[in-house]
Short mmCIF file of C-alpha atoms and ligand atoms in Angstrom, two decimals:
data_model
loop_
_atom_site.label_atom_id
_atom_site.label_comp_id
_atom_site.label_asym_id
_atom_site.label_seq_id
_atom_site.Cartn_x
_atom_site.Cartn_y
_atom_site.Cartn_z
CA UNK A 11 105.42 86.67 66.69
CA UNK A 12 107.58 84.07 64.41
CA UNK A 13 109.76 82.18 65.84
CA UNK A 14 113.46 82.73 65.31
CA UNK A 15 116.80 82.06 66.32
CA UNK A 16 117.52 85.58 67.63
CA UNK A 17 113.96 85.69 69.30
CA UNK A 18 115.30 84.94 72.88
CA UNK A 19 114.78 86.56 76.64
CA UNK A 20 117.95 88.05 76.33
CA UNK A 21 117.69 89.63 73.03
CA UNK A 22 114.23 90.84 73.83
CA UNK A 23 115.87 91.92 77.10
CA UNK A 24 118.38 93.80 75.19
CA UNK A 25 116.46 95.56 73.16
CA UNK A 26 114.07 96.84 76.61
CA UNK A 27 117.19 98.14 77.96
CA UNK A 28 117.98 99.89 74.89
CA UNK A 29 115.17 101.07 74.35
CA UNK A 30 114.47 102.27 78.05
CA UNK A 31 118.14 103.86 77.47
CA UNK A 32 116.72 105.75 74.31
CA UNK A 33 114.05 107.38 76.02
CA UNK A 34 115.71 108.32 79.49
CA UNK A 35 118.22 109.50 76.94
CA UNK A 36 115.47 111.45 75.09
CA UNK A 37 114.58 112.70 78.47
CA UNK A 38 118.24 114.12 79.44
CA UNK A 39 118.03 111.80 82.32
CA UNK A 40 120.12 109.29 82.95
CA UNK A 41 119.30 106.20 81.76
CA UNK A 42 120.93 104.20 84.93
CA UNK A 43 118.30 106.18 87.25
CA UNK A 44 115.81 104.02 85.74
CA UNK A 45 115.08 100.76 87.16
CA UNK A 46 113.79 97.52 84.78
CA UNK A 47 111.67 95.46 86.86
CA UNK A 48 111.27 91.92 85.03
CA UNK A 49 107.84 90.96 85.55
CA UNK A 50 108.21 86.96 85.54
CA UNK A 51 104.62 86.33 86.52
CA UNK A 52 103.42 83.04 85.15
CA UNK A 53 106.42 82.00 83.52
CA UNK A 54 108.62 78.99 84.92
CA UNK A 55 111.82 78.82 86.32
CA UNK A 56 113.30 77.62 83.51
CA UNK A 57 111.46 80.52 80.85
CA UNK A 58 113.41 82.62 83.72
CA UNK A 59 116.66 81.69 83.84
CA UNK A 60 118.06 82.98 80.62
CA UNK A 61 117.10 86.58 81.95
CA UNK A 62 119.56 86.30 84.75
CA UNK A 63 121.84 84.29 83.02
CA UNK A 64 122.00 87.71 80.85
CA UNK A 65 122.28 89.75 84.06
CA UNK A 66 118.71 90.72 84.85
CA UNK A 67 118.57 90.81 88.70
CA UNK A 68 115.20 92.93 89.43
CA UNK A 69 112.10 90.57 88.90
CA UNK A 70 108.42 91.33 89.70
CA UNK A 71 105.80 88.77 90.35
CA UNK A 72 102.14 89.53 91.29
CA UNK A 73 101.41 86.43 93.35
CA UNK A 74 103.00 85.53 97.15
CA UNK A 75 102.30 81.92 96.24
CA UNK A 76 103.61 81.69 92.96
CA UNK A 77 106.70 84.17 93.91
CA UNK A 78 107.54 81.24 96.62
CA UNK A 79 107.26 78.43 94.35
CA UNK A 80 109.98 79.52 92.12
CA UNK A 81 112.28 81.95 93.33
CA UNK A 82 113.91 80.39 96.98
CA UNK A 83 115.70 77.92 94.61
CA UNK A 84 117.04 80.10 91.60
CA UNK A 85 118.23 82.73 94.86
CA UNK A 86 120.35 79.92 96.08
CA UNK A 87 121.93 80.05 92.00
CA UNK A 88 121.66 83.67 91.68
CA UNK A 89 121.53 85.76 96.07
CA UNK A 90 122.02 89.19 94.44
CA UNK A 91 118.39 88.98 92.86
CA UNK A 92 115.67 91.73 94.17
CA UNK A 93 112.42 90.55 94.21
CA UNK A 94 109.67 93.01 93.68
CA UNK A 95 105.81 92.21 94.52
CA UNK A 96 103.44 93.96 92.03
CA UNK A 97 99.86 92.54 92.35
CA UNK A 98 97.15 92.99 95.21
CA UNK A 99 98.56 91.61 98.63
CA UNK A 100 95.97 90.08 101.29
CA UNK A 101 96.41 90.14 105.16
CA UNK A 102 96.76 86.56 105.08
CA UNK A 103 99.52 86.76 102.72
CA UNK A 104 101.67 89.82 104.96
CA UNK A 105 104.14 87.87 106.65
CA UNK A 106 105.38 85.49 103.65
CA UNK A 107 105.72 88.98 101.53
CA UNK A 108 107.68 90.50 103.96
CA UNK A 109 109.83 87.36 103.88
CA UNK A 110 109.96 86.69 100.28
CA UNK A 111 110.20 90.39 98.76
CA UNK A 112 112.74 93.11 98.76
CA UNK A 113 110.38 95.91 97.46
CA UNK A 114 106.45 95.77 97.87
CA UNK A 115 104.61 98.31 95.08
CA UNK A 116 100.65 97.83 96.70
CA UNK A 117 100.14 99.02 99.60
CA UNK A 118 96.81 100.43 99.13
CA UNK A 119 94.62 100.21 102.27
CA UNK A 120 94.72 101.35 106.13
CA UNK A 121 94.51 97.43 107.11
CA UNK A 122 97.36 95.85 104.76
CA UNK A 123 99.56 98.98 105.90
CA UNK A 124 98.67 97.94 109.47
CA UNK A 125 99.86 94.30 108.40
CA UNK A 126 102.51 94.74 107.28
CA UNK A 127 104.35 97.38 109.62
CA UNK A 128 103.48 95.03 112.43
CA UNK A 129 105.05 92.10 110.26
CA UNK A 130 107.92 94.27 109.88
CA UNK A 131 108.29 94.74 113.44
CA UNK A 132 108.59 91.60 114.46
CA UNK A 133 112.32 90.75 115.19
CA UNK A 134 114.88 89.62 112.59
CA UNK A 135 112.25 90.78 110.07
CA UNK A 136 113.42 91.69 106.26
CA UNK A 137 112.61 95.55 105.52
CA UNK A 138 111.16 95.51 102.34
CA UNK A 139 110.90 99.09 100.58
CA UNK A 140 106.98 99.92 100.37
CA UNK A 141 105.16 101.79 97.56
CA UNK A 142 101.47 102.94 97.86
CA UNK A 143 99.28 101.88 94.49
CA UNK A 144 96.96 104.49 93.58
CA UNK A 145 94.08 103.84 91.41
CA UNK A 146 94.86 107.02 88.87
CA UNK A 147 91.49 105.92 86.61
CA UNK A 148 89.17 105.34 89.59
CA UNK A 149 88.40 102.19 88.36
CA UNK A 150 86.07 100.41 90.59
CA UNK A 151 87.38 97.02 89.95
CA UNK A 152 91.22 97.54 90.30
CA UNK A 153 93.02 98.21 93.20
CA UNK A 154 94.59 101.58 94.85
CA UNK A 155 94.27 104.19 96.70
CA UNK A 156 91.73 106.93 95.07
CA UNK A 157 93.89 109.76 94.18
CA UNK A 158 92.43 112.52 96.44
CA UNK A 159 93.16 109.58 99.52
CA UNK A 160 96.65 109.34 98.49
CA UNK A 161 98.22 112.17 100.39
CA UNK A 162 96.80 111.48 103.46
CA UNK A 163 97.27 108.03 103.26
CA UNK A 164 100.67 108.13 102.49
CA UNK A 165 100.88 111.01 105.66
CA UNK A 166 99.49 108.33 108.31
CA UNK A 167 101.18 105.63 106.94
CA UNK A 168 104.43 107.64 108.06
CA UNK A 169 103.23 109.13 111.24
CA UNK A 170 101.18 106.33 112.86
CA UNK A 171 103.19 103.14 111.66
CA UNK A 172 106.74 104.84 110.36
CA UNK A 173 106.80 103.24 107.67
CA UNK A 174 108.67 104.86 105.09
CA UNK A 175 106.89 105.18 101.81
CA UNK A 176 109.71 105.06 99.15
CA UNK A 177 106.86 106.01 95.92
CA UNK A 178 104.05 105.78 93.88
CA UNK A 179 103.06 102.99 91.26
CA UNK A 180 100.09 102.92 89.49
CA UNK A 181 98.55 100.87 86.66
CA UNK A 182 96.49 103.33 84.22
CA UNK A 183 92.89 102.39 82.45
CA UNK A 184 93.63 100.38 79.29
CA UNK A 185 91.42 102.59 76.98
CA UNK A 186 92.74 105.60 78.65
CA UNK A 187 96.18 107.41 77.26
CA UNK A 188 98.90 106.30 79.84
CA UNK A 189 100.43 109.56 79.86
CA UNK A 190 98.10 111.18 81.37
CA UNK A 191 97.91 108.86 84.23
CA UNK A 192 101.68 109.11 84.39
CA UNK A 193 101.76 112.58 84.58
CA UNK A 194 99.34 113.16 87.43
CA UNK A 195 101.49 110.15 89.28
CA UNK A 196 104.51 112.46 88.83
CA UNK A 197 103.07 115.50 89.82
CA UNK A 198 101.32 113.07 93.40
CA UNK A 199 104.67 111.84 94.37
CA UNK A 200 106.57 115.73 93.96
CA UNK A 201 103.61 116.56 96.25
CA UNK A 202 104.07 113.41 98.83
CA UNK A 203 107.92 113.48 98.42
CA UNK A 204 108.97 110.29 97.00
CA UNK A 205 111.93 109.42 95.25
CA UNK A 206 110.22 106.19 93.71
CA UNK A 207 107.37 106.33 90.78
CA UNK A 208 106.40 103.06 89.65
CA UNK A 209 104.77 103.28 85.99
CA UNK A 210 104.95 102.29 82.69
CA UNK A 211 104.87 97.99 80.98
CA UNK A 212 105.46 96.64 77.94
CA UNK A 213 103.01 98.84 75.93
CA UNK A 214 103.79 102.17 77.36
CA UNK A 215 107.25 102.04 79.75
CA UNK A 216 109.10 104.79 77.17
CA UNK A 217 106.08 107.04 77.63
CA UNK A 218 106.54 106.31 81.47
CA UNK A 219 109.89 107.36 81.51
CA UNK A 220 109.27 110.63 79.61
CA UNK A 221 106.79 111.65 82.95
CA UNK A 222 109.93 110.46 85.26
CA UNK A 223 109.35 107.19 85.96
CA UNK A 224 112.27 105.04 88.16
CA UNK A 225 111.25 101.52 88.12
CA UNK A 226 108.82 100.31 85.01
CA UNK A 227 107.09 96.62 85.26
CA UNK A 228 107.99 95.12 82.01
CA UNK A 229 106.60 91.60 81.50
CA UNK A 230 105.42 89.92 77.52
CA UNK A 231 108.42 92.06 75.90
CA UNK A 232 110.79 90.37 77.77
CA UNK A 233 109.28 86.67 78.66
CA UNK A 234 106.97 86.67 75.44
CA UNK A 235 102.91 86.40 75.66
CA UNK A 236 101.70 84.86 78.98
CA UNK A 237 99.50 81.60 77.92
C1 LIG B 5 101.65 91.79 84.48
C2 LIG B 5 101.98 93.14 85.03
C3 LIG B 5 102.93 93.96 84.39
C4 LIG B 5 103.64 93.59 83.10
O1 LIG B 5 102.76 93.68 82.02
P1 LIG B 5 103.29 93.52 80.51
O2 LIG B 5 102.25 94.20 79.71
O3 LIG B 5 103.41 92.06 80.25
O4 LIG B 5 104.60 94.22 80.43
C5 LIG B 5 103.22 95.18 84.98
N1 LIG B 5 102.62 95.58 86.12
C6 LIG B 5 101.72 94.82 86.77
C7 LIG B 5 101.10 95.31 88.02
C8 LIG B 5 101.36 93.57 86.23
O5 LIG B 5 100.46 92.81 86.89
#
């Protein structure tokens, strides 16, 4: 991509939200029922700040560790930012996520659900919304439910640890068409009865929001390519 003077964050922010706006349009839905989740990962504080200085307020990162290295100080600039955690969460990492992140999109397993509902119990604890990740392309090296799991999963999680499951989020196979994966998300969370789906990044978030998705993950067309 050459370098220009209008090739900034906040024009290529600008032209995300226009675009999302285009295809919720598109989609005779409205386009402020769709939620653009900044994904910051790997980028500084500084490569960050002209996204909020534009208004951005919804950022995802995909590490706990890197997520508490940056964002505690631009809060203290900017407290109306929600911070969204995107990538694989460990047991060991529960109780700083719980602290750190407004919305959690991975729950995928029995054991991290047991985590963090017992992290969330604990008194004074933040309430972070939870999504459960499902692994639409049964790929054995990514991370998600399996699809027929999902239900069920999403069932216990409710009745044995009450947490309530807000959606679905899902990253589909890279050689695979997205909207396929989208659609069967879609159809998943009509079954389970969440408001929340979770789909769709820089390649493929207008094709996301044709199959009703309410929060996409947008990352390289905002902040550029990640080094
Ligand atoms: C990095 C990442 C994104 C953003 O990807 P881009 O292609 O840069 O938009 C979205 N979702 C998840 C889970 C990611 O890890």
């Amino acid at each position: 991509m050459p370098a220009s003077v209008d090739d900034t964050v906040a024009t290529r922010l600008a032209n995300v939200r226009r675009s999302m706006a285009e295809a919720a349009i598109r989609e005779h839905r409205d386009p402020s029922s769709i939620t653009l989740v900044a994904v910051s990962k790997t980028f500084t504080a500084d490569e960050i700040t002209p996204a909020l200085v534009a208004g951005q307020r919804v950022f995802g990162e995909n590490r706990v560790q890197e997520a508490k290295g940056k964002w505690p100080a631009l809060r203290e600039r900017f407290p109306d930012i929600e911070l969204h955690l995107i990538g694989p969460l460990q047991t060991n990492k529960a109780r700083e996520a719980v602290a750190l992140f407004e919305v959690i999109h991975t729950i995928d397993r029995p054991r991290i659900a047991e985590v963090i509902a017992a992290e969330m119990a604990r008194p004074g604890a933040r309430q972070p919304r939870l999504l459960v990740q499902v692994n639409t392309g049964e790929e054995t090296q990514k991370a998600g439910i399996a699809p027929a799991e999902a239900a069920e999963f999403v069932a216990w999680c409710r009745a044995a640890l009450h947490l309530a499951i807000v959606g679905l989020m899902c990253i589909p196979p890279v050689e695979e068409e997205p909207s396929v994966h989208f659609a069967f998300l879609a159809e998943l969370g009509r079954e389970i009865e969440v408001p929340w789906l979770s789909m769709g990044m820089s390649a493929d978030y207008a094709a996301a929001i044709a199959q009703g998705a309410t929060h996409v993950r947008v990352g390289s067309a905002i902040f550029g390519r990640r080094g």
